Short mmCIF file of C-alpha atoms in Angstrom, two decimals:
data_model
loop_
_atom_site.label_atom_id
_atom_site.label_comp_id
_atom_site.label_asym_id
_atom_site.label_seq_id
_atom_site.Cartn_x
_atom_site.Cartn_y
_atom_site.Cartn_z
CA UNK A 1 127.69 95.33 110.91
CA UNK A 2 125.15 94.68 108.00
CA UNK A 3 122.12 95.04 110.17
CA UNK A 4 123.28 98.57 111.31
CA UNK A 5 123.99 99.55 107.76
CA UNK A 6 120.54 98.56 106.65
CA UNK A 7 118.94 100.27 109.67
CA UNK A 8 120.81 103.37 108.91
CA UNK A 9 119.65 103.43 105.36
CA UNK A 10 116.05 102.94 106.25
CA UNK A 11 116.23 105.43 109.02
CA UNK A 12 117.88 108.27 106.52
CA UNK A 13 115.20 107.31 103.84
CA UNK A 14 112.50 107.81 106.48
CA UNK A 15 114.00 111.15 107.50
CA UNK A 16 114.17 112.22 103.78
CA UNK A 17 110.40 111.26 103.05
CA UNK A 18 109.37 113.08 106.28
CA UNK A 19 111.18 116.21 105.00
CA UNK A 20 109.64 116.09 101.60
CA UNK A 21 106.22 115.52 103.10
CA UNK A 22 106.64 118.38 105.41
CA UNK A 23 107.90 120.58 102.45
CA UNK A 24 105.00 119.49 100.28
CA UNK A 25 102.29 120.31 102.83
CA UNK A 26 103.90 123.44 104.01
CA UNK A 27 103.53 124.99 100.53
CA UNK A 28 100.04 126.37 100.76
CA UNK A 29 99.13 126.14 97.02
CA UNK A 30 99.81 122.28 97.27
CA UNK A 31 97.34 121.97 100.05
CA UNK A 32 94.73 124.01 97.78
CA UNK A 33 95.47 122.01 94.71
CA UNK A 34 95.18 118.75 96.92
CA UNK A 35 91.76 119.69 98.32
CA UNK A 36 90.38 120.73 95.00
CA UNK A 37 91.60 117.34 93.40
CA UNK A 38 90.21 115.37 96.25
CA UNK A 39 86.86 116.98 95.89
CA UNK A 40 86.70 116.39 92.03
CA UNK A 41 87.92 112.81 92.62
CA UNK A 42 85.12 112.20 94.99
CA UNK A 43 82.48 113.43 92.83
CA UNK A 44 84.03 111.48 89.96
CA UNK A 45 83.89 108.24 91.83
CA UNK A 46 80.40 108.99 92.95
CA UNK A 47 79.28 109.73 89.36
CA UNK A 48 80.92 106.58 88.10
CA UNK A 49 79.32 104.48 90.77
CA UNK A 50 75.80 106.18 90.10
CA UNK A 51 76.15 105.44 86.29
CA UNK A 52 77.21 101.95 87.05
CA UNK A 53 74.39 101.31 89.36
CA UNK A 54 71.49 102.93 87.24
CA UNK A 55 72.51 101.67 83.80
CA UNK A 56 70.07 98.77 82.87
CA UNK A 57 71.97 97.20 80.09
CA UNK A 58 75.38 95.37 79.95
CA UNK A 59 76.88 97.85 77.60
CA UNK A 60 77.89 101.54 78.13
CA UNK A 61 78.11 104.13 75.44
CA UNK A 62 81.39 105.94 75.94
CA UNK A 63 81.42 108.22 72.82
CA UNK A 64 78.84 109.68 70.47
CA UNK A 65 79.77 111.26 67.11
CA UNK A 66 77.34 113.62 65.48
CA UNK A 67 78.13 112.44 62.02
CA UNK A 68 78.14 108.61 62.72
CA UNK A 69 76.20 108.22 66.07
CA UNK A 70 77.45 105.89 68.53
CA UNK A 71 81.08 104.89 67.78
CA UNK A 72 82.59 103.54 71.02
CA UNK A 73 80.68 101.15 73.18
CA UNK A 74 82.37 99.41 76.24
CA UNK A 75 81.73 97.12 79.28
CA UNK A 76 79.79 98.54 82.22
CA UNK A 77 83.00 98.26 84.24
CA UNK A 78 84.91 100.65 82.03
CA UNK A 79 83.23 103.60 83.52
CA UNK A 80 85.58 103.16 86.61
CA UNK A 81 88.62 103.86 84.34
CA UNK A 82 87.90 107.57 84.33
CA UNK A 83 88.27 108.32 88.07
CA UNK A 84 91.08 105.85 88.26
CA UNK A 85 93.07 107.68 85.54
CA UNK A 86 92.44 110.81 87.38
CA UNK A 87 93.72 109.30 90.67
CA UNK A 88 96.94 107.87 88.78
CA UNK A 89 97.63 111.42 87.59
CA UNK A 90 97.33 112.81 91.09
CA UNK A 91 99.56 110.17 92.52
CA UNK A 92 102.05 110.41 89.58
CA UNK A 93 102.36 114.25 90.34
CA UNK A 94 103.02 113.66 94.01
CA UNK A 95 105.62 110.80 93.18
CA UNK A 96 107.50 113.02 90.84
CA UNK A 97 107.42 115.88 93.30
CA UNK A 98 108.80 113.54 95.92
CA UNK A 99 111.51 112.20 93.62
CA UNK A 100 112.77 115.60 92.67
CA UNK A 101 112.49 116.63 96.31
CA UNK A 102 112.57 120.14 97.79
CA UNK A 103 115.16 122.18 95.89
CA UNK A 104 115.63 125.18 94.03
CA UNK A 105 112.61 124.86 91.60
CA UNK A 106 110.22 123.08 94.11
CA UNK A 107 107.55 125.76 93.85
CA UNK A 108 107.48 126.03 90.13
CA UNK A 109 107.40 122.27 89.77
CA UNK A 110 104.56 122.00 92.42
CA UNK A 111 102.42 124.52 90.50
CA UNK A 112 102.95 122.79 87.20
CA UNK A 113 102.48 119.27 88.47
CA UNK A 114 99.53 119.79 90.86
CA UNK A 115 97.78 122.16 88.38
CA UNK A 116 98.15 119.59 85.82
CA UNK A 117 96.57 116.93 88.24
CA UNK A 118 93.75 119.37 88.77
CA UNK A 119 93.18 119.87 85.07
CA UNK A 120 93.41 116.13 84.36
CA UNK A 121 90.75 115.26 86.99
CA UNK A 122 88.61 118.08 85.60
CA UNK A 123 88.89 116.48 82.25
CA UNK A 124 88.07 113.14 83.51
CA UNK A 125 85.01 114.53 85.39
CA UNK A 126 83.95 116.18 82.22
CA UNK A 127 84.24 112.96 80.26
CA UNK A 128 82.15 111.24 82.91
CA UNK A 129 79.54 113.99 82.88
CA UNK A 130 79.33 113.61 78.98
CA UNK A 131 78.90 109.97 79.40
CA UNK A 132 76.13 110.38 81.93
CA UNK A 133 74.33 112.67 79.30
CA UNK A 134 74.85 110.32 76.48
CA UNK A 135 73.46 107.37 78.30
CA UNK A 136 70.62 108.74 80.31
CA UNK A 137 69.30 111.99 78.53
#
């Protein structure tokens, strides 16, 4: 009896996840947001690796202030936090959409969350680009 109840819950949860995944990918703007975010993520990870590989010292300049000069220096591995934070924004947006599930306001929630993920990833890519300019130019 206990086994069948557990199997029923797992099966119903699998069906629910499959339904939400189908609803997520059947909405065309979600696919467009996802493609844009994956491209930005790929370029962010490549740029972070490029900075990591080509930096000669042990320290990385993370912020430059015009009035005071360099005011934030970090470890070389901290360059990978920027694409990881962008990936976390993307995954968090998708998880929130799956938690709320397909419902009455699914399309509006999709636009807000996925556009927010694209903007967050764009911001992280901009930060990486500025770090590249500070350290190499």
